[in-house]
GROMACS .gro file of C-alpha atoms in nm:
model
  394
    1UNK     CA    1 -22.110   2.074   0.865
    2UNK     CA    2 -21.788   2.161   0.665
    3UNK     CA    3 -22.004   2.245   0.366
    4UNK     CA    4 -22.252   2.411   0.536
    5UNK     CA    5 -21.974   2.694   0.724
    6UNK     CA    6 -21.810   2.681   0.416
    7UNK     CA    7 -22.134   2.782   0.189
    8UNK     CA    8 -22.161   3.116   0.469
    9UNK     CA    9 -22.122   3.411   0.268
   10UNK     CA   10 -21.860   3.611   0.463
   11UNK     CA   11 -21.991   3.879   0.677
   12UNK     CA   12 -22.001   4.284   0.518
   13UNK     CA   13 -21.744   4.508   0.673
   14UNK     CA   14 -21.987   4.793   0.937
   15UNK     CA   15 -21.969   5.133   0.819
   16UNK     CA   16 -21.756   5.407   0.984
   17UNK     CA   17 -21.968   5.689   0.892
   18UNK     CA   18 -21.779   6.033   0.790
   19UNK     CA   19 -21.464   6.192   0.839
   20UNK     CA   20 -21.668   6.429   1.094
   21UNK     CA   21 -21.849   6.155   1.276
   22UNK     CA   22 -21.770   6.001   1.559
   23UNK     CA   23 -21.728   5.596   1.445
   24UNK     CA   24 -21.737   5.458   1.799
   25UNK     CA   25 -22.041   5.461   2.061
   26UNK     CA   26 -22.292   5.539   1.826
   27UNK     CA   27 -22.572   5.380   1.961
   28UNK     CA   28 -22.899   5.254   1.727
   29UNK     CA   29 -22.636   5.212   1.422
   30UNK     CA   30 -22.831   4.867   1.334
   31UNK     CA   31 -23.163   5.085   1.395
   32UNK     CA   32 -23.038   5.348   1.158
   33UNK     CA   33 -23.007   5.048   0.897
   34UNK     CA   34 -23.347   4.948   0.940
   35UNK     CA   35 -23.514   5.260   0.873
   36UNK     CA   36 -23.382   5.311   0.555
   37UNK     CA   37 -22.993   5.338   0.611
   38UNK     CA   38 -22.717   5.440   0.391
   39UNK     CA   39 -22.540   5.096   0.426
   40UNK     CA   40 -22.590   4.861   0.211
   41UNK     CA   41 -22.488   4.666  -0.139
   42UNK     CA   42 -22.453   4.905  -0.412
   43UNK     CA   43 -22.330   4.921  -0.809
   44UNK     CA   44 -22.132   5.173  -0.736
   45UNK     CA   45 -21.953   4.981  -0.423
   46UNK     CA   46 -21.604   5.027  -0.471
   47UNK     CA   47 -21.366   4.750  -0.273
   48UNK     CA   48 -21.093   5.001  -0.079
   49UNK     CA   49 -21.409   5.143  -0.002
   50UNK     CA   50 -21.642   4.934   0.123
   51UNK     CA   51 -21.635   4.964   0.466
   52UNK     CA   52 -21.778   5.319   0.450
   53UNK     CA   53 -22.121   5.379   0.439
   54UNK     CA   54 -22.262   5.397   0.134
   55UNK     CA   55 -22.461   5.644  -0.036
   56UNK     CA   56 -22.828   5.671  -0.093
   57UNK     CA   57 -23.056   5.881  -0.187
   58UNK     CA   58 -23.334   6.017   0.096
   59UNK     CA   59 -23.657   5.817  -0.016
   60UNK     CA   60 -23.955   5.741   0.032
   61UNK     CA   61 -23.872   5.399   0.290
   62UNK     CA   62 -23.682   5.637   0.517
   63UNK     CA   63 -23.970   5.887   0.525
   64UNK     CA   64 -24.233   5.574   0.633
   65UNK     CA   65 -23.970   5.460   0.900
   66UNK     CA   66 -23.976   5.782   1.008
   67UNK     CA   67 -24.302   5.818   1.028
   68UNK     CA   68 -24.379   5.447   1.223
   69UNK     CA   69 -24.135   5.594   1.489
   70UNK     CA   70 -24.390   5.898   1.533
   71UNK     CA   71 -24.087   6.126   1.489
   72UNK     CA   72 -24.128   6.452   1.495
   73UNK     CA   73 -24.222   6.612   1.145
   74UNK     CA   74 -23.944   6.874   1.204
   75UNK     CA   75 -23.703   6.625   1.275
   76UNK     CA   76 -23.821   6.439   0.936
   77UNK     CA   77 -23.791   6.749   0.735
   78UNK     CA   78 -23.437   6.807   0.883
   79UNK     CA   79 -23.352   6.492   0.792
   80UNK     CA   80 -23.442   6.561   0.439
   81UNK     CA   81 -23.263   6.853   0.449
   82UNK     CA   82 -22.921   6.663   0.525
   83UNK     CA   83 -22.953   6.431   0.259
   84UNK     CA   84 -23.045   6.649   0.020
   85UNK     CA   85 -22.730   6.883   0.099
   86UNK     CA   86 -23.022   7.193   0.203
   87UNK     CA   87 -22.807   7.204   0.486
   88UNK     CA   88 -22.443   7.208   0.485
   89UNK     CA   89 -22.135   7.240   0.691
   90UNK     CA   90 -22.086   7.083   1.050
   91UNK     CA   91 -22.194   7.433   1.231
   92UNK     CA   92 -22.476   7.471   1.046
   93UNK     CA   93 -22.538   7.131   1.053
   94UNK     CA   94 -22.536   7.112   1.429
   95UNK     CA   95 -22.742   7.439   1.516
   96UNK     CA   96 -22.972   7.302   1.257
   97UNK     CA   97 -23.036   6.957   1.500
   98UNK     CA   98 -23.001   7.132   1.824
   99UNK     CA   99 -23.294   7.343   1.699
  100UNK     CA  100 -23.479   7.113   1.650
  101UNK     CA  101 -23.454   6.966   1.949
  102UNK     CA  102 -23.558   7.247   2.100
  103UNK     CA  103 -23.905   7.211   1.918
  104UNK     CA  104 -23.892   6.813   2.014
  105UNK     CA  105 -23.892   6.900   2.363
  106UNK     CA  106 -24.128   7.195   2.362
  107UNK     CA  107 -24.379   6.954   2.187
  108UNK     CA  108 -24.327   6.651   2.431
  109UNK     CA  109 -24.563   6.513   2.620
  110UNK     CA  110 -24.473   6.286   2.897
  111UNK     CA  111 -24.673   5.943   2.805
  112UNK     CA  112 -24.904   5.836   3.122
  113UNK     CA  113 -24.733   5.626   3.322
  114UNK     CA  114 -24.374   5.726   3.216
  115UNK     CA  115 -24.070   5.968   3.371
  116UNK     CA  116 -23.972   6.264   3.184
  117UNK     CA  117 -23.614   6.245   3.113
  118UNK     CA  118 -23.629   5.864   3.098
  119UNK     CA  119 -23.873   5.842   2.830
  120UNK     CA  120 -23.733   6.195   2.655
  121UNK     CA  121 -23.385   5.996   2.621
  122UNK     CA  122 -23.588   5.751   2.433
  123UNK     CA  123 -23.761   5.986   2.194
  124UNK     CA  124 -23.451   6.163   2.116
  125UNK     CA  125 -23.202   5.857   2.032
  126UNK     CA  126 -23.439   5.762   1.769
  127UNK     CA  127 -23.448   6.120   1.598
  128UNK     CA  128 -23.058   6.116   1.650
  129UNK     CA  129 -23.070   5.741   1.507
  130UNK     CA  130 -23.283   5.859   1.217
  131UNK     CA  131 -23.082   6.203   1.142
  132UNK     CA  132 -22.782   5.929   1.136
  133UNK     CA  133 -22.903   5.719   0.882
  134UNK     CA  134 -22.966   6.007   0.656
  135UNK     CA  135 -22.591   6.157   0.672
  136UNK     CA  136 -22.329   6.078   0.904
  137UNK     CA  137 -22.316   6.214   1.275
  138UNK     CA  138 -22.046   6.505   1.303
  139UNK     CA  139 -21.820   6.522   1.529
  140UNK     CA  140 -21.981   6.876   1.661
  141UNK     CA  141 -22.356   6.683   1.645
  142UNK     CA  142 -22.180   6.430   1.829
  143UNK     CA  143 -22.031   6.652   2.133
  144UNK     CA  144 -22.371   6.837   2.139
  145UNK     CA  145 -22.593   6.488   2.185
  146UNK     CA  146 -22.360   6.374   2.459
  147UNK     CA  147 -22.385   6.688   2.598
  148UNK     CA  148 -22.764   6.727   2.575
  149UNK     CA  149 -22.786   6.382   2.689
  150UNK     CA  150 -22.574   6.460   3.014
  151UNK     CA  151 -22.779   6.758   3.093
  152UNK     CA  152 -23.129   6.537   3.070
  153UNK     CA  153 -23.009   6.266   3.290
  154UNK     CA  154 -22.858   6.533   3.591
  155UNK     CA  155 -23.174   6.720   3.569
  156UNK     CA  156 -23.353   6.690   3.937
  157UNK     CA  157 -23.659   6.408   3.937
  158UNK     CA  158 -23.853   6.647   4.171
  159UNK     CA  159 -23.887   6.935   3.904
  160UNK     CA  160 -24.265   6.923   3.712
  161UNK     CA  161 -24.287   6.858   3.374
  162UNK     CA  162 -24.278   7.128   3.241
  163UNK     CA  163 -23.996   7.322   3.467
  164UNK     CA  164 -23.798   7.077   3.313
  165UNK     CA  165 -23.911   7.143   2.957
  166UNK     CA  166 -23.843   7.537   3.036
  167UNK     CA  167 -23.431   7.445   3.205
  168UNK     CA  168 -23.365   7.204   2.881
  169UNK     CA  169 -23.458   7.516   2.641
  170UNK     CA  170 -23.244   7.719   2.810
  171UNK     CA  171 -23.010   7.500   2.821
  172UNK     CA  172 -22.977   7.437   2.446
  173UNK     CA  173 -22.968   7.825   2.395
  174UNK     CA  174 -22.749   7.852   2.573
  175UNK     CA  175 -22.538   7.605   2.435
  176UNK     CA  176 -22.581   7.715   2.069
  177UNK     CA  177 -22.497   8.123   2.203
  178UNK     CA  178 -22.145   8.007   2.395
  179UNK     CA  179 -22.011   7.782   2.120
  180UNK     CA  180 -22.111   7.934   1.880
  181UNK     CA  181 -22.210   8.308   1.834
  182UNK     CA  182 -21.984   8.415   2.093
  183UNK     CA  183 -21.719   8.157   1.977
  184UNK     CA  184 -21.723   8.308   1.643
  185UNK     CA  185 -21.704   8.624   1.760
  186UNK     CA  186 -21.413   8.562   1.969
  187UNK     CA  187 -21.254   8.390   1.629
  188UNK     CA  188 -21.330   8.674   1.423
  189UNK     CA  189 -21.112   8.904   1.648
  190UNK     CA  190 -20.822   8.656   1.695
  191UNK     CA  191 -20.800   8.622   1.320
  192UNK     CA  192 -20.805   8.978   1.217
  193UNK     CA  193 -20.496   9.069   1.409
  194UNK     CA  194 -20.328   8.854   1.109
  195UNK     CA  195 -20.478   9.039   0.825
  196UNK     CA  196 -20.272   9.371   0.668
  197UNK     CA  197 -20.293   9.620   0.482
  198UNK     CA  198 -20.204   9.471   0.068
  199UNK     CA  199 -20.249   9.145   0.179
  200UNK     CA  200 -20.380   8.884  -0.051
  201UNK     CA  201 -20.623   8.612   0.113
  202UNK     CA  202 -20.684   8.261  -0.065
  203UNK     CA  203 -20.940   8.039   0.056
  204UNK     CA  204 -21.140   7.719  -0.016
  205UNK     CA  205 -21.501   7.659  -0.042
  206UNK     CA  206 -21.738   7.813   0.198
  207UNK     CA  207 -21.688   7.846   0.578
  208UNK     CA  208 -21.896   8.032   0.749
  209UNK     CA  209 -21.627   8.137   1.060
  210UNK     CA  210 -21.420   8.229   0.746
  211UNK     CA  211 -21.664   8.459   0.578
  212UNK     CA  212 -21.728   8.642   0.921
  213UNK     CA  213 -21.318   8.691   0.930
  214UNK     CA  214 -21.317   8.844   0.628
  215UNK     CA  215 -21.637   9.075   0.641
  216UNK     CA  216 -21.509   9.142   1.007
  217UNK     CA  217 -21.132   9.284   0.846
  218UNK     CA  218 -21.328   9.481   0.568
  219UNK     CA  219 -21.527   9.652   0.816
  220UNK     CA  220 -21.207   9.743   1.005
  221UNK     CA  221 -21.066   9.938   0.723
  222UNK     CA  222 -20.855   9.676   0.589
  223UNK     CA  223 -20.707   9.715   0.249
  224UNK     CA  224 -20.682   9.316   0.085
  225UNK     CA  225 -20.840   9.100  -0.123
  226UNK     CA  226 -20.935   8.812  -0.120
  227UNK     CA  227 -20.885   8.487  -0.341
  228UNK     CA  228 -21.146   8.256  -0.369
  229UNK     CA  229 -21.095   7.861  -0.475
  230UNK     CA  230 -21.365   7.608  -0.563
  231UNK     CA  231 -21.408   7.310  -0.768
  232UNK     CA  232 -21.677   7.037  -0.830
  233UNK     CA  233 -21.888   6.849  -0.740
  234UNK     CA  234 -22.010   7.100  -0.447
  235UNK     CA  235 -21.929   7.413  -0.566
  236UNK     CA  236 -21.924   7.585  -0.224
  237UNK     CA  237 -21.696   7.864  -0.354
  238UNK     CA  238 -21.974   8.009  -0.528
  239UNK     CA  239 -22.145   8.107  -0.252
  240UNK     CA  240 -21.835   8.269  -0.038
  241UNK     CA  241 -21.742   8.439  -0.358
  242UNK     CA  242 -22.150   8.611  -0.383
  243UNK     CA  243 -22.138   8.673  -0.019
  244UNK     CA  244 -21.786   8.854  -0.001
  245UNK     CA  245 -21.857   9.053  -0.339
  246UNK     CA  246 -22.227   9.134  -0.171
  247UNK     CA  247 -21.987   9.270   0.116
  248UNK     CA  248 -21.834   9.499  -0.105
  249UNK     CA  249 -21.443   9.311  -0.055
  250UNK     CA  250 -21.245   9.279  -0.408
  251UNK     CA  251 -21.229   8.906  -0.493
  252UNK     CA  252 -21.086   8.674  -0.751
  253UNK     CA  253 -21.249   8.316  -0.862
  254UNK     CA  254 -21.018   8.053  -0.984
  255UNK     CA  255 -21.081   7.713  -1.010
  256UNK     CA  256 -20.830   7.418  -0.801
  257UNK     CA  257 -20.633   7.335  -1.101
  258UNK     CA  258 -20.496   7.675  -1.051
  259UNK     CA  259 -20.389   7.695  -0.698
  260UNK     CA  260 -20.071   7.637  -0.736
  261UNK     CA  261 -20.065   7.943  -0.958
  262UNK     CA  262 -20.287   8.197  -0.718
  263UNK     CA  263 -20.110   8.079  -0.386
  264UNK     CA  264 -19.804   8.256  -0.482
  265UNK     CA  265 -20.017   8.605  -0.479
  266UNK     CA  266 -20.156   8.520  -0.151
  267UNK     CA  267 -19.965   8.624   0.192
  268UNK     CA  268 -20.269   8.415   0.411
  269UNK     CA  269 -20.488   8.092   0.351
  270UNK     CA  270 -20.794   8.083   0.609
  271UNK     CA  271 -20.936   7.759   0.536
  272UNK     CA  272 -21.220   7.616   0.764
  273UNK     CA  273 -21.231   7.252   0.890
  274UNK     CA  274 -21.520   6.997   1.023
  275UNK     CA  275 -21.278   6.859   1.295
  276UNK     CA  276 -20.956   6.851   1.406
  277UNK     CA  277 -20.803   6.533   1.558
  278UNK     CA  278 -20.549   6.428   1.869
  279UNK     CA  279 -20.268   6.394   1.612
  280UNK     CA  280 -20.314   6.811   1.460
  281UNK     CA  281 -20.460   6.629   1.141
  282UNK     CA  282 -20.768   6.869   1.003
  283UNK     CA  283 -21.059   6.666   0.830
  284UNK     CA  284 -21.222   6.900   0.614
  285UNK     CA  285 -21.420   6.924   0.269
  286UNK     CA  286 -21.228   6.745   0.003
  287UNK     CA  287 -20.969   6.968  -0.157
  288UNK     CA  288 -20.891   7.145   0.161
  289UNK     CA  289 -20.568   6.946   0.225
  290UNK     CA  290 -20.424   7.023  -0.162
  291UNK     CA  291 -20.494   7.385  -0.120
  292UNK     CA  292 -20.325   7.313   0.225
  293UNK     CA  293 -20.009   7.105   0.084
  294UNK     CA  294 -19.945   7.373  -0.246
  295UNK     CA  295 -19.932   7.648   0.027
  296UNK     CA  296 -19.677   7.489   0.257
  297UNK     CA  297 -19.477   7.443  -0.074
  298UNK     CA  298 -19.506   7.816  -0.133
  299UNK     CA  299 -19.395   7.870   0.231
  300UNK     CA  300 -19.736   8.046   0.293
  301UNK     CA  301 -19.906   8.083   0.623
  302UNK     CA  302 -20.216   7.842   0.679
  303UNK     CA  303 -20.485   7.949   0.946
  304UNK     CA  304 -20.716   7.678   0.999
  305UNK     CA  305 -21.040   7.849   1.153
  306UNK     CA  306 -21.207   7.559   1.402
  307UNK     CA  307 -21.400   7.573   1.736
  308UNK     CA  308 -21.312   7.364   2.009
  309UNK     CA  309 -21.632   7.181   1.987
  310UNK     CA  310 -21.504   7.040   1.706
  311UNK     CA  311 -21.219   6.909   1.842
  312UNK     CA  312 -21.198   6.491   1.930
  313UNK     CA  313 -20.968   6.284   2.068
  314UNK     CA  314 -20.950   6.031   1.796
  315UNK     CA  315 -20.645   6.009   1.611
  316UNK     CA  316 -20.678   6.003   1.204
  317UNK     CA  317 -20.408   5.949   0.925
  318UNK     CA  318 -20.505   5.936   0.580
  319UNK     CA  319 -20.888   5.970   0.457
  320UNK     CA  320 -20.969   5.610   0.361
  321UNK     CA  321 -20.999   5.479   0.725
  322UNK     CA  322 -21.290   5.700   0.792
  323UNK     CA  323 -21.454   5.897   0.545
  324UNK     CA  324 -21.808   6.022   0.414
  325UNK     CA  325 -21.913   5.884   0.050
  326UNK     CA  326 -22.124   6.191  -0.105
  327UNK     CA  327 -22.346   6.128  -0.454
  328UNK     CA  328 -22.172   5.973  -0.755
  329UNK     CA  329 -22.429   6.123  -0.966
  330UNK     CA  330 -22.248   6.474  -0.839
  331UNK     CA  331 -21.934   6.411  -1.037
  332UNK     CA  332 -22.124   6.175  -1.257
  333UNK     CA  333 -22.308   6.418  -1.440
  334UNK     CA  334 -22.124   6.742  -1.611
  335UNK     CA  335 -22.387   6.998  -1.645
  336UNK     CA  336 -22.359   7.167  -2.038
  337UNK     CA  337 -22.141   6.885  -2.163
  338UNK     CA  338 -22.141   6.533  -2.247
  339UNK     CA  339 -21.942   6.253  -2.175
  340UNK     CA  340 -21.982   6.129  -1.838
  341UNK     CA  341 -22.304   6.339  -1.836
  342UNK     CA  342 -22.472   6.051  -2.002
  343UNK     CA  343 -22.347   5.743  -1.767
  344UNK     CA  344 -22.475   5.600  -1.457
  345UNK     CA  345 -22.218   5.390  -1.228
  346UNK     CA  346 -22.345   5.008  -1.292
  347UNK     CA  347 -22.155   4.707  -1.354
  348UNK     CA  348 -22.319   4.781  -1.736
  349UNK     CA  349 -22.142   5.020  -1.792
  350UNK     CA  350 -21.840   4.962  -1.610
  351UNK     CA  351 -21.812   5.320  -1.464
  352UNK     CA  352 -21.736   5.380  -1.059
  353UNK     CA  353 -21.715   5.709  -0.917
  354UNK     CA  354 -21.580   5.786  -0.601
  355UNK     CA  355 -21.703   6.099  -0.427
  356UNK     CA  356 -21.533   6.136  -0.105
  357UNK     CA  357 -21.686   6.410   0.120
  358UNK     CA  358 -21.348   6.497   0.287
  359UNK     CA  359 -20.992   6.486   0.322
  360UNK     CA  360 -20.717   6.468   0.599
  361UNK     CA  361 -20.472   6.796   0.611
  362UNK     CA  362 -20.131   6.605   0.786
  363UNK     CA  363 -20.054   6.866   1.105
  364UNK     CA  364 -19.727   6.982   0.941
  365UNK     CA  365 -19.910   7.182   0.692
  366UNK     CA  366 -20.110   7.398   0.942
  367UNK     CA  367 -19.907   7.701   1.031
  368UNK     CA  368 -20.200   7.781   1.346
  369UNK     CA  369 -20.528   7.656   1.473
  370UNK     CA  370 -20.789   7.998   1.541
  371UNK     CA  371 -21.012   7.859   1.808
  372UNK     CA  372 -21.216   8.062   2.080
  373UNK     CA  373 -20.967   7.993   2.302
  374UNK     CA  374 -20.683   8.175   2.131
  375UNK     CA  375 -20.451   8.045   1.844
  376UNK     CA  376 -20.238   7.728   1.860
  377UNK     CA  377 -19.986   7.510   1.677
  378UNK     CA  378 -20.143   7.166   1.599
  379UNK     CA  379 -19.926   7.032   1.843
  380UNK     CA  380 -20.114   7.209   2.127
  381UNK     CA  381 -20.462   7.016   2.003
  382UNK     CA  382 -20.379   6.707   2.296
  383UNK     CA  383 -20.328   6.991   2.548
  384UNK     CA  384 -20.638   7.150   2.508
  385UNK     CA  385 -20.797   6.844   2.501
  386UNK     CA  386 -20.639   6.750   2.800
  387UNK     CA  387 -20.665   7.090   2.994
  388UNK     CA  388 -21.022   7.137   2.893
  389UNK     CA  389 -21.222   6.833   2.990
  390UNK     CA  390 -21.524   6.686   2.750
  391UNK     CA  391 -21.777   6.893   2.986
  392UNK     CA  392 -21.541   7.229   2.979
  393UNK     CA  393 -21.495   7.173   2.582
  394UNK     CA  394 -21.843   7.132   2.532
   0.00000   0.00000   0.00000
């Protein structure tokens, strides 16, 4: 019997999911495995690591789990769409799924013999279980499905079928308007009020409440411009830096090496964020929290641009604990050169690449939180939590 336990290969560490998802209480994670999951043994598996999921490409065994579920097609082509990075950011990301949802329950058909919000429950956990297994839950997806799910189990018994198809719709557009169109818009005019005349505006990446800032302040009659940092393997920047030069707003391009440079030209940093935690720690795209860090140093104000929907009550650290693991093959492969351009992480080679999706911004470096509820310290992220219960936040 000793030989036998001791011949038991020891069991894999379960995987967290990302930075933005919600690690805890996510139901069907095993399912998610099954039909075609990201977990799993990998070349590229690096140790400190391991306990994250890891990342694989969307094939052609997720598509035919997918389809043996009878899933929706749109909720197979969104899934798609995630993996693929077609869809990006944890807004757009979450009005993407809530969408189709919408379209899930306009097309359901109550099965003979079954109850409408029972059996809806059922065909919606294993879309959410599939959409899972292709990239991380959010933390915003996450808020939404509870919500959603809390809405289809209050709704009355004694409503027809399709009354109750009609009160879900509206209830998702509704949803999607208050948190957030009118969230952003509310954000927009909150973060203005800190933009002058002269001033000099650095951000990172792409965010979308960011970009509407901006645009917003230009439209104004606001004399600034704006700074614009990126760097591999996502390249985000590009596409703030088309969009605000499409807007007609003067911009400059510089690469992260040279942040610690530009910051000392800027008097603002709006920087966007996929969640914010109990602690004031901001988890957002990796790079966010060295743009972050370099600023403090230059005594420059950060403005961390965030909806309350994506706030949680978990309390994060550093960015190894939870964490997303995005495509080696992005940073892999250097497009116009050589080198690494030509290897493949495998134990042939010897080569691992680490691709963390996101990063952890420590509280102290956020000089105010622009939510829809007004602006606040980091400090103030427990109170709102507090003050605003789960249903009130979301």
């Amino acid at each position: 019997k000793a030989q036998v336990k001791a011949a038991k290969p020891p069991k894999q560490p379960r995987g967290q999911g990302g930075a933005g998802a919600e690690p805890r209480g996510q139901k069907g994670k095993g399912e998610g495995a099954k039909a075609g999951g990201r977990a799993g043994p990998r070349a590229n598996n690096i140790d400190l690591f391991a306990h994250l999921d890891q990342h694989s490409a969307f094939g052609s065994e997720q598509l035919l789990a997918g389809l043996q579920e009878e899933l929706h097609p749109a909720v197979l082509r969104l899934g798609q769409e995630y993996a693929s990075g077609g869809v990006v950011g944890g807004s757009a990301r979450c009005v993407a799924m809530l969408s189709v949802f919408r379209q899930v329950i306009r097309d359901y058909v109550t099965p003979e013999g079954k109850q409408f919000t029972r059996d809806l429950l059922k065909v919606l956990q294993k879309s959410i279980t599939f959409l899972n297994s292709c990239r991380p839950i959010s933390v915003s997806m996450g808020n939404a499905i509870r919500y959603l799910k809390k809405e289809i189990a209050e709704c009355s018994p004694e409503l027809e079928d399709e009354e109750l198809r009609e009160e879900l719709i509206s209830v998702i557009d509704k949803f999607v308007h208050d948190k957030y169109v009118d969230a952003h818009k509310v954000m927009s005019e909150y973060a203005v009020s800190k933009i002058a005349d002269g001033d000099t505006v650095l951000t990172f990446g792409f965010s979308n409440v960011v970009f509407r800032v901006l645009t917003r302040a230009f439209k104004l009659g606001k004399k600034f411009t704006v700074v614009v940092v990126d760097c591999r393997p996502q390249h985000e920047g590009r596409t703030m830096l088309r969009r605000l030069l499409k807007a007609g707003i003067a911009c400059t391009f510089a690469n992260i090496s040279a942040t610690a440079h530009m910051v000392q030209r800027a008097q603002k940093v709006f920087l966007g964020a996929a969640s914010v935690c109990a602690n004031g720690t901001v988890i957002s795209r990796a790079g966010t929290a060295t743009v972050a860090m370099l600023a403090h140093a230059s005594e420059v104000p950060v403005m961390v641009c965030c909806e309350t929907q994506k706030f949680t009550e978990r309390v994060q650290l550093d960015s190894i604990t939870s964490n997303e693991l995005g495509d080696p093959q992005g940073l892999a492969k250097a497009p116009g050169g050589t080198g690494l351009a030509d290897l493949s992480p495998s134990p042939r080679t010897g080569l691992q690449v680490l691709n963390l999706m996101y990063d952890a911004m420590p509280a102290e470096y956020v000089t105010m939180i622009v939510t829809e509820v007004g602006m606040i310290p980091s400090s103030s992220v427990p109170v709102i939590l507090r003050e605003y219960s789960q249903e009130a936040l979301i």
